[in-house]
């Protein structure tokens, strides 16, 4: 592959690592950072023997790049992206390529694509997943926007992406904000995966009374089966890590139980509302993080309405039921995320290939998992399926786990262990498979107070009744 010269703006955690990754694949990288000292430090630490060139101004950066220029922005999402674009524009020419590799909101990316195509700039909004390690060694890349820009940069992107047994984890996702949209849903699914694992851990530890050492073994065992994934693997590691501040026991036990979030999970939930595609497991995971935050309020509630903190589930001797509940819940959460992508793709005319989406998440990103091969296969065989959980590939897997799954959720509820994501997945499935939902009563109530009309099951048309 012919080497290229690319520009990179923003040498923060992600930008510095991505620049090193690109250079390590044989390309020259011209680097710029708003705070020049950061750029100088980067060169001091990494430039010796490598093809980096430091730029002190954006004008200098533009002048250093061959035509068409290709510049990757790795700055914070929101106004910083516009600030850099506006500052760069006077030095760019039609046909030049800008790539936003940050976690931008897909609607911002849509707007930037439209605005910049009017100026002849080829714009790509590219989701990058895998954290700093992924950026350095091979991330999952989700580029969307200008096809021309993608085609031009494809050799570079393929060279820096994570390599899976199914090929490099990058593909053109679709026009406009398609790339950032699937990155957003990826993060929503990541929230759900993490929450589901946390609930399984909580049940095993508090419900079944498993000691950390045994828990670590359980997660390691799970990592060689259907649940094999990066998040299960790191959970096993976490359950083996002793405190690093000299206290006895697990480091995990000294970590405050308040979960942080940066917002992409919340964006997924908002998008699910906008596109009217329910994602209850993802939403439950976002809510669970928010609920964990007011520790004082939770302590107050515990003092007012305490429940036993040590709970015995009783007779269960194996952990397999929890594993089955976790796997079935995961299938439903992915079904929700992919249904959201499918609907958005249809409404926005993005033409997103769902099998390819699962494929490029196979390696490099946080939700990487063996399971994604099955998701990809399911969508290759049934590309138009309305729901992943109902495909031939998965319906049997769900059916064989429903009993264990239900038992686990009920046991957790009885014990007072919160399992919002597992319960949301189970309720999602039960709502789908219930022959008759009470939505008829909702329609009657709507017609009663608002004359909203209803449909009947035995005749065509819209009906309204004087109810009293
Ligand atoms: P950092 O905070 O480490 O770096 C931010 C960079 O943006 C710095 O180079 C900063 O320059 C630059 N910047 C901020 N505001 C402006 C501005 N107004 N004009 C010019 N430059 C500006 O962030 P990360 O590297 O962690 O994240 C970068 C992007 O990647 C974000 O969108 C983030 O959401 C996304 N991302 C991050 C992941 C992670 O694990 N950290 C994973 C995946 C995506 P200066 O040094 O001058 O402040």
Coordinates of C-alpha atoms and ligand atoms in Angstrom, one line a residue:
X1 CA 0.0 0.0 0.0
X2 CA 1.3 3.4 -0.9
X3 CA 2.0 5.5 2.1
X4 CA 0.1 8.8 2.6
X5 CA 0.6 12.0 4.4
X6 CA -2.3 13.0 6.7
X7 CA -2.9 15.8 9.1
X8 CA -4.1 15.3 12.6
X9 CA -5.5 18.0 14.9
X10 CA -5.8 17.4 18.6
X11 CA -3.1 15.5 20.4
X12 CA -5.2 14.5 23.5
X13 CA -5.5 10.9 24.7
X14 CA -7.1 9.6 21.5
X15 CA -5.5 11.9 19.0
X16 CA -1.9 11.1 20.2
X17 CA -2.5 7.4 20.1
X18 CA -4.3 7.5 16.7
X19 CA -1.4 9.6 15.2
X20 CA 1.1 7.0 16.5
X21 CA -1.0 4.2 15.0
X22 CA -1.3 5.9 11.6
X23 CA 2.5 6.5 11.5
X24 CA 3.3 3.0 12.6
X25 CA 1.5 1.8 9.4
X26 CA 3.9 3.6 7.2
X27 CA 2.2 7.0 6.8
X28 CA 3.6 10.4 7.5
X29 CA 1.5 12.4 10.0
X30 CA 1.6 16.2 10.3
X31 CA 0.4 16.9 13.9
X32 CA -1.2 20.1 15.3
X33 CA -2.5 20.9 18.7
X34 CA -4.2 24.1 19.9
X35 CA -1.8 24.2 22.9
X36 CA 1.5 24.2 21.0
X37 CA 3.5 22.8 24.0
X38 CA 1.4 19.6 23.8
X39 CA 2.5 19.2 20.2
X40 CA 6.1 19.8 21.1
X41 CA 6.0 17.3 24.0
X42 CA 4.4 14.8 21.6
X43 CA 7.3 15.2 19.2
X44 CA 9.9 15.0 22.1
X45 CA 8.3 11.7 23.2
X46 CA 7.5 10.1 19.9
X47 CA 9.1 11.7 16.9
X48 CA 12.6 10.2 17.0
X49 CA 13.0 7.7 14.2
X50 CA 9.4 8.3 13.2
X51 CA 7.6 10.3 10.4
X52 CA 5.9 13.0 12.4
X53 CA 6.0 16.7 11.6
X54 CA 4.9 19.3 14.1
X55 CA 2.8 22.2 12.9
X56 CA 2.4 25.3 15.0
X57 CA -0.6 26.8 13.1
X58 CA -3.4 25.4 11.0
X59 CA -2.2 27.4 8.0
X60 CA 1.2 25.7 8.3
X61 CA -0.7 22.3 8.6
X62 CA -2.7 23.0 5.4
X63 CA 0.4 24.1 3.5
X64 CA 2.3 20.9 4.5
X65 CA -0.3 18.5 3.1
X66 CA -0.5 17.2 -0.5
X67 CA -3.7 17.6 -2.4
X68 CA -6.3 16.5 -1.7
X69 CA -5.5 17.3 1.9
X70 CA -6.8 14.8 4.5
X71 CA -7.1 16.0 8.0
X72 CA -8.4 14.0 11.0
X73 CA -9.9 16.0 13.9
X74 CA -9.5 14.4 17.3
X75 CA -10.9 17.2 19.5
X76 CA -13.8 17.2 22.0
X77 CA -17.2 16.9 20.5
X78 CA -19.5 20.0 20.2
X79 CA -18.3 23.5 19.7
X80 CA -14.5 22.6 19.5
X81 CA -15.2 20.7 16.3
X82 CA -16.9 23.7 14.7
X83 CA -14.1 26.0 16.0
X84 CA -11.4 23.9 14.3
X85 CA -13.4 23.5 11.1
X86 CA -14.0 27.3 10.9
X87 CA -10.4 28.0 11.6
X88 CA -9.2 25.5 9.0
X89 CA -11.6 26.5 6.2
X90 CA -9.7 29.5 4.8
X91 CA -6.7 27.3 4.1
X92 CA -8.6 24.4 2.5
X93 CA -9.5 23.8 -1.2
X94 CA -12.5 22.0 -2.8
X95 CA -11.9 18.3 -2.7
X96 CA -10.0 18.4 0.6
X97 CA -11.1 15.9 3.2
X98 CA -12.0 16.5 6.9
X99 CA -12.6 13.5 9.2
X100 CA -14.1 14.1 12.6
X101 CA -13.0 11.1 14.7
X102 CA -14.5 12.3 18.0
X103 CA -17.7 11.3 19.6
X104 CA -19.9 13.8 17.8
X105 CA -23.6 13.8 17.9
X106 CA -24.9 12.4 14.6
X107 CA -27.2 15.4 14.1
X108 CA -24.2 17.7 14.3
X109 CA -22.4 15.5 11.7
X110 CA -25.4 15.6 9.4
X111 CA -25.4 19.4 9.6
X112 CA -21.6 19.7 9.1
X113 CA -21.7 17.3 6.1
X114 CA -24.4 19.5 4.4
X115 CA -22.6 22.7 5.3
X116 CA -19.2 21.6 4.1
X117 CA -20.4 19.8 0.9
X118 CA -21.6 23.3 -0.1
X119 CA -18.0 24.4 0.1
X120 CA -16.6 21.4 -1.8
X121 CA -15.1 19.8 1.3
X122 CA -15.5 16.1 1.6
X123 CA -16.5 15.4 5.2
X124 CA -16.4 12.1 7.2
X125 CA -17.9 11.7 10.6
X126 CA -16.1 8.7 12.0
X127 CA -16.9 6.8 15.2
X128 CA -13.7 5.5 16.8
X129 CA -14.0 2.8 19.5
X130 CA -11.6 1.0 21.7
X131 CA -10.3 3.7 24.1
X132 CA -6.7 4.8 24.0
X133 CA -5.4 1.3 23.7
X134 CA -7.6 0.7 20.7
X135 CA -6.6 4.0 19.1
X136 CA -3.0 3.0 19.4
X137 CA -3.1 -0.7 18.4
X138 CA -6.2 -0.9 16.2
X139 CA -9.7 0.6 16.9
X140 CA -13.0 -0.3 15.4
X141 CA -13.7 2.5 12.9
X142 CA -17.2 3.6 11.8
X143 CA -16.9 6.2 9.0
X144 CA -19.9 7.9 7.5
X145 CA -20.4 10.9 5.2
X146 CA -18.7 11.5 1.9
X147 CA -18.2 8.3 0.0
X148 CA -15.5 10.0 -2.0
X149 CA -13.6 10.8 1.2
X150 CA -13.9 7.2 2.4
X151 CA -12.7 5.8 -0.9
X152 CA -9.7 8.0 -0.8
X153 CA -8.8 7.2 2.8
X154 CA -9.8 3.5 2.8
X155 CA -6.3 2.2 2.5
X156 CA -5.2 4.3 5.5
X157 CA -8.3 3.3 7.5
X158 CA -7.9 -0.4 6.7
X159 CA -4.3 -0.3 7.8
X160 CA -5.0 1.3 11.2
X161 CA -8.2 -0.6 12.1
X162 CA -8.3 -3.6 14.4
X163 CA -7.9 -6.8 12.5
X164 CA -10.5 -9.5 13.1
X165 CA -10.7 -13.0 11.6
X166 CA -13.3 -11.5 9.4
X167 CA -11.1 -8.7 8.1
X168 CA -10.2 -5.1 9.2
X169 CA -12.9 -3.6 11.5
X170 CA -13.8 -0.7 9.2
X171 CA -16.4 -0.2 6.5
X172 CA -18.2 2.7 4.9
X173 CA -21.3 3.0 7.0
X174 CA -23.5 5.4 5.0
X175 CA -23.9 9.1 4.2
X176 CA -24.3 12.0 6.5
X177 CA -24.3 11.1 10.2
X178 CA -24.6 7.3 9.7
X179 CA -21.1 6.6 11.1
X180 CA -21.6 8.6 14.3
X181 CA -25.1 7.2 14.7
X182 CA -23.9 3.6 14.8
X183 CA -21.1 4.7 17.2
X184 CA -23.7 6.2 19.4
X185 CA -25.8 3.0 19.4
X186 CA -22.6 1.0 20.0
X187 CA -22.0 3.0 23.1
X188 CA -25.7 2.5 24.2
X189 CA -25.2 -1.2 23.8
X190 CA -22.0 -0.9 25.7
X191 CA -23.9 0.6 28.6
X192 CA -26.4 -2.3 28.5
X193 CA -23.6 -4.9 28.3
X194 CA -21.9 -3.4 31.3
X195 CA -25.0 -3.1 33.4
X196 CA -26.1 -6.7 32.6
X197 CA -22.7 -8.0 33.7
X198 CA -22.9 -5.9 36.8
X199 CA -26.3 -7.3 37.6
X200 CA -25.1 -10.9 37.1
X201 CA -22.1 -10.1 39.4
X202 CA -24.4 -8.7 42.0
X203 CA -26.7 -11.7 42.0
X204 CA -23.8 -14.2 42.1
X205 CA -22.0 -12.3 44.9
X206 CA -24.9 -11.2 47.1
X207 CA -27.5 -13.7 46.0
X208 CA -25.5 -16.9 45.7
X209 CA -22.8 -15.8 48.1
X210 CA -19.9 -16.5 45.8
X211 CA -16.4 -15.3 47.0
X212 CA -14.4 -13.1 44.7
X213 CA -12.0 -15.8 43.8
X214 CA -14.8 -18.1 42.7
X215 CA -16.5 -15.2 40.9
X216 CA -13.3 -14.5 38.9
X217 CA -13.3 -18.2 37.9
X218 CA -16.9 -18.1 36.9
X219 CA -16.4 -15.1 34.6
X220 CA -13.3 -16.7 33.1
X221 CA -15.3 -19.9 32.4
X222 CA -18.0 -17.7 30.9
X223 CA -15.4 -16.2 28.7
X224 CA -14.8 -19.4 26.9
X225 CA -18.4 -19.9 25.9
X226 CA -21.3 -18.0 24.3
X227 CA -20.5 -14.9 26.4
X228 CA -16.8 -14.7 25.2
X229 CA -16.1 -10.9 25.1
X230 CA -13.8 -8.2 26.1
X231 CA -16.1 -7.0 28.9
X232 CA -16.4 -10.4 30.5
X233 CA -12.7 -10.9 30.3
X234 CA -11.9 -7.6 32.0
X235 CA -14.5 -8.3 34.7
X236 CA -12.7 -11.5 35.6
X237 CA -9.4 -9.5 35.8
X238 CA -11.1 -6.9 38.0
X239 CA -12.4 -9.7 40.3
X240 CA -8.8 -10.8 40.8
X241 CA -7.2 -7.4 41.5
X242 CA -6.2 -6.7 45.1
X243 CA -6.4 -3.2 46.5
X244 CA -3.4 -1.1 45.3
X245 CA -3.4 1.2 48.3
X246 CA -2.3 -1.4 50.8
X247 CA -5.8 -2.4 52.2
X248 CA -6.7 -6.0 52.4
X249 CA -9.1 -7.5 49.8
X250 CA -10.4 -6.6 46.4
X251 CA -9.8 -3.1 45.0
X252 CA -13.4 -3.3 43.7
X253 CA -14.7 -3.2 47.2
X254 CA -13.1 0.1 47.9
X255 CA -14.5 1.8 44.8
X256 CA -17.5 4.2 45.4
X257 CA -20.6 2.7 43.8
X258 CA -21.5 5.8 41.8
X259 CA -21.2 5.3 38.0
X260 CA -20.2 8.1 35.7
X261 CA -21.3 8.8 32.2
X262 CA -20.4 11.1 29.4
X263 CA -23.6 11.2 27.4
X264 CA -23.6 8.8 24.5
X265 CA -25.8 6.3 26.3
X266 CA -28.3 9.1 27.0
X267 CA -28.2 10.1 23.3
X268 CA -29.1 6.6 22.3
X269 CA -32.1 6.7 24.6
X270 CA -33.1 10.1 23.1
X271 CA -32.8 8.7 19.6
X272 CA -34.9 5.7 20.5
X273 CA -37.6 8.2 21.5
X274 CA -37.1 10.2 18.3
X275 CA -37.3 7.2 16.0
X276 CA -40.0 5.5 18.2
X277 CA -37.9 2.3 18.5
X278 CA -38.0 1.0 22.1
X279 CA -34.6 0.3 23.7
X280 CA -35.7 -0.5 27.2
X281 CA -32.5 -2.4 28.2
X282 CA -30.3 0.4 27.1
X283 CA -32.5 3.0 28.7
X284 CA -32.5 0.9 31.9
X285 CA -28.7 0.9 31.8
X286 CA -28.6 4.7 31.4
X287 CA -31.1 5.1 34.2
X288 CA -29.1 2.7 36.5
X289 CA -26.0 4.9 36.2
X290 CA -28.1 8.0 37.0
X291 CA -29.8 6.2 39.9
X292 CA -26.4 5.2 41.3
X293 CA -25.2 8.7 41.6
X294 CA -27.1 10.2 44.5
X295 CA -25.3 8.1 47.1
X296 CA -26.6 10.2 49.9
X297 CA -30.2 9.8 48.8
X298 CA -29.7 6.0 48.5
X299 CA -28.2 5.9 52.0
X300 CA -31.2 7.8 53.3
X301 CA -33.6 5.3 51.5
X302 CA -31.7 2.4 52.9
X303 CA -32.0 3.7 56.4
X304 CA -35.8 4.3 55.9
X305 CA -36.6 1.1 54.1
X306 CA -33.7 -1.3 54.8
X307 CA -33.6 -4.8 53.3
X308 CA -31.2 -7.6 54.2
X309 CA -27.9 -7.0 52.5
X310 CA -26.9 -10.7 52.5
X311 CA -29.4 -12.6 50.6
X312 CA -29.4 -16.4 50.0
X313 CA -31.3 -17.4 46.9
X314 CA -31.6 -20.9 48.4
X315 CA -31.2 -24.0 46.5
X316 CA -29.4 -23.0 43.3
X317 CA -26.2 -24.8 43.1
X318 CA -25.0 -23.6 39.8
X319 CA -24.3 -20.3 38.2
X320 CA -25.6 -21.5 34.8
X321 CA -29.0 -19.9 35.2
X322 CA -27.4 -16.5 35.7
X323 CA -25.3 -17.1 32.6
X324 CA -28.3 -18.0 30.6
X325 CA -30.2 -14.9 31.9
X326 CA -27.3 -12.7 31.0
X327 CA -27.0 -14.2 27.5
X328 CA -30.7 -14.0 26.7
X329 CA -30.8 -10.4 28.1
X330 CA -27.8 -9.5 25.9
X331 CA -29.6 -10.9 22.7
X332 CA -32.6 -8.6 23.5
X333 CA -30.4 -5.6 24.1
X334 CA -28.6 -6.0 20.7
X335 CA -32.0 -6.6 19.1
X336 CA -33.1 -3.2 20.4
X337 CA -29.9 -1.4 19.3
X338 CA -30.0 -3.0 15.8
X339 CA -33.7 -2.2 15.4
X340 CA -32.9 1.4 16.2
X341 CA -30.1 1.5 13.6
X342 CA -32.4 -0.2 11.0
X343 CA -35.2 2.4 11.6
X344 CA -32.9 5.4 11.5
X345 CA -31.2 4.1 8.4
X346 CA -34.6 3.7 6.7
X347 CA -35.9 7.1 7.7
X348 CA -32.6 8.9 6.9
X349 CA -31.9 6.9 3.7
X350 CA -28.5 5.8 5.0
X351 CA -28.6 2.3 3.6
X352 CA -26.7 0.8 6.6
X353 CA -25.7 -2.8 6.3
X354 CA -26.5 -4.4 9.7
X355 CA -24.4 -7.5 9.0
X356 CA -21.4 -5.3 8.3
X357 CA -22.1 -3.2 11.4
X358 CA -21.9 -6.3 13.6
X359 CA -18.7 -7.3 11.7
X360 CA -16.8 -4.1 12.3
X361 CA -17.6 -4.4 16.0
X362 CA -15.9 -7.8 16.1
X363 CA -12.6 -6.5 17.2
X364 CA -11.0 -3.3 18.5
X365 CA -14.0 -1.9 20.3
X366 CA -15.3 -2.2 23.8
X367 CA -18.3 -4.5 22.9
X368 CA -16.1 -6.9 20.9
X369 CA -17.4 -10.4 21.3
X370 CA -17.6 -13.8 19.6
X371 CA -21.4 -13.3 19.7
X372 CA -21.1 -10.6 17.0
X373 CA -20.3 -13.3 14.4
X374 CA -23.7 -14.8 15.1
X375 CA -25.3 -11.3 14.9
X376 CA -23.6 -10.7 11.6
X377 CA -24.6 -14.2 10.3
X378 CA -28.2 -13.6 11.4
X379 CA -28.4 -10.4 9.4
X380 CA -26.7 -11.8 6.4
X381 CA -29.3 -14.6 6.2
X382 CA -32.3 -12.4 7.2
X383 CA -31.3 -8.8 6.3
X384 CA -34.8 -7.5 6.6
X385 CA -35.7 -9.2 9.8
X386 CA -37.7 -6.8 12.1
X387 CA -36.1 -8.2 15.2
X388 CA -32.8 -10.0 15.8
X389 CA -34.2 -12.0 18.7
X390 CA -36.8 -13.6 16.4
X391 CA -34.3 -14.7 13.7
X392 CA -33.7 -18.4 13.1
X393 CA -30.3 -18.0 14.6
X394 CA -31.5 -16.6 17.9
X395 CA -35.1 -17.6 18.5
X396 CA -34.1 -21.1 19.8
X397 CA -31.4 -19.7 22.0
X398 CA -34.0 -17.4 23.6
X399 CA -36.6 -20.1 23.9
X400 CA -34.3 -22.5 25.7
X401 CA -33.3 -19.9 28.3
X402 CA -36.7 -18.3 29.1
X403 CA -37.3 -20.4 32.2
X404 CA -33.9 -19.9 33.8
X405 CA -34.0 -16.2 32.9
X406 CA -37.4 -15.7 34.5
X407 CA -36.4 -17.6 37.6
X408 CA -33.3 -15.5 38.0
X409 CA -35.2 -12.2 37.6
X410 CA -37.9 -13.3 40.0
X411 CA -35.4 -14.5 42.6
X412 CA -33.5 -11.2 42.3
X413 CA -36.8 -9.2 42.7
X414 CA -37.7 -11.2 45.8
X415 CA -34.3 -10.6 47.3
X416 CA -34.4 -6.9 46.6
X417 CA -31.5 -7.0 44.3
X418 CA -32.1 -4.5 41.5
X419 CA -31.8 -6.0 38.0
X420 CA -33.2 -3.2 35.9
X421 CA -31.5 -4.2 32.6
X422 CA -32.3 -8.0 32.9
X423 CA -35.8 -7.3 33.8
X424 CA -36.1 -4.8 31.0
X425 CA -34.9 -7.3 28.4
X426 CA -37.3 -10.0 29.8
X427 CA -40.2 -7.6 29.8
X428 CA -39.3 -6.5 26.2
X429 CA -39.4 -10.1 25.1
X430 CA -42.6 -10.8 27.0
X431 CA -44.3 -7.7 25.5
X432 CA -43.3 -9.0 22.0
X433 CA -44.6 -12.5 22.6
X434 CA -47.8 -11.8 24.5
X435 CA -50.7 -12.6 22.4
X436 CA -52.8 -9.7 23.5
X437 CA -51.4 -6.6 25.3
X438 CA -53.6 -4.3 27.4
X439 CA -53.0 -1.7 24.7
X440 CA -56.7 -2.1 23.9
X441 CA -57.5 -0.6 27.3
X442 CA -55.1 2.3 26.6
X443 CA -57.0 2.9 23.3
X444 CA -60.3 2.8 25.1
X445 CA -59.1 5.4 27.7
X446 CA -57.7 7.6 25.0
X447 CA -61.0 7.5 23.2
X448 CA -62.9 8.1 26.4
X449 CA -61.1 11.3 27.4
X450 CA -59.9 12.6 24.1
X451 CA -62.0 11.1 21.3
X452 CA -58.8 9.7 19.8
X453 CA -60.7 6.9 18.1
X454 CA -59.7 3.2 18.1
X455 CA -59.6 0.3 15.7
X456 CA -61.6 -2.9 16.1
X457 CA -60.3 -6.4 15.6
X458 CA -63.4 -7.5 13.7
X459 CA -64.0 -4.6 11.2
X460 CA -62.2 -2.0 9.3
X461 CA -62.2 1.7 10.1
X462 CA -61.8 4.1 13.0
X463 CA -64.3 4.1 15.8
X464 CA -65.4 6.5 18.5
X465 CA -67.7 5.7 21.3
X466 CA -69.7 7.8 23.8
X467 CA -68.5 5.8 26.8
X468 CA -70.9 6.9 29.5
Ligands
LIG1 P1 -8.7 15.0 25.4 O1 -9.4 15.8 26.4 O2 -7.6 14.1 25.8 O3 -8.1 15.9 24.2 C1 -8.9 16.9 23.7 C2 -8.2 17.5 22.5 O4 -9.1 18.5 21.9 C3 -7.0 18.3 22.9 O5 -6.0 18.1 21.9 C4 -7.5 19.7 23.0 O6 -6.5 20.7 22.7 C5 -8.4 19.7 21.8 N1 -9.4 20.8 21.9 C6 -10.4 21.0 22.8 N2 -11.1 22.1 22.5 C7 -10.5 22.6 21.4 C8 -10.8 23.8 20.6 N3 -11.8 24.6 20.9 N4 -10.0 24.1 19.6 C9 -9.0 23.2 19.2 N5 -8.7 22.1 19.9 C10 -9.4 21.8 21.0 O7 -9.9 14.1 24.6 P2 -9.8 12.6 24.0 O8 -8.6 12.5 23.2 O9 -10.1 11.6 25.1 O10 -11.1 12.7 23.1 C11 -11.1 13.2 21.8 C12 -12.4 12.8 21.1 O11 -12.4 11.4 21.0 C13 -13.7 13.2 21.9 O12 -14.7 13.5 21.1 C14 -14.0 11.9 22.7 O13 -15.4 11.8 23.0 C15 -13.6 10.9 21.6 N6 -13.3 9.5 22.2 C16 -12.6 9.4 23.3 C17 -12.4 8.1 23.8 C18 -11.6 7.9 25.0 O14 -11.5 6.7 25.5 N7 -11.0 8.9 25.6 C19 -12.9 6.9 23.1 C20 -13.6 7.2 21.8 C21 -13.8 8.5 21.4 P3 -5.7 21.4 23.9 O15 -4.5 20.5 24.3 O16 -5.3 22.7 23.4 O17 -6.7 21.6 25.1

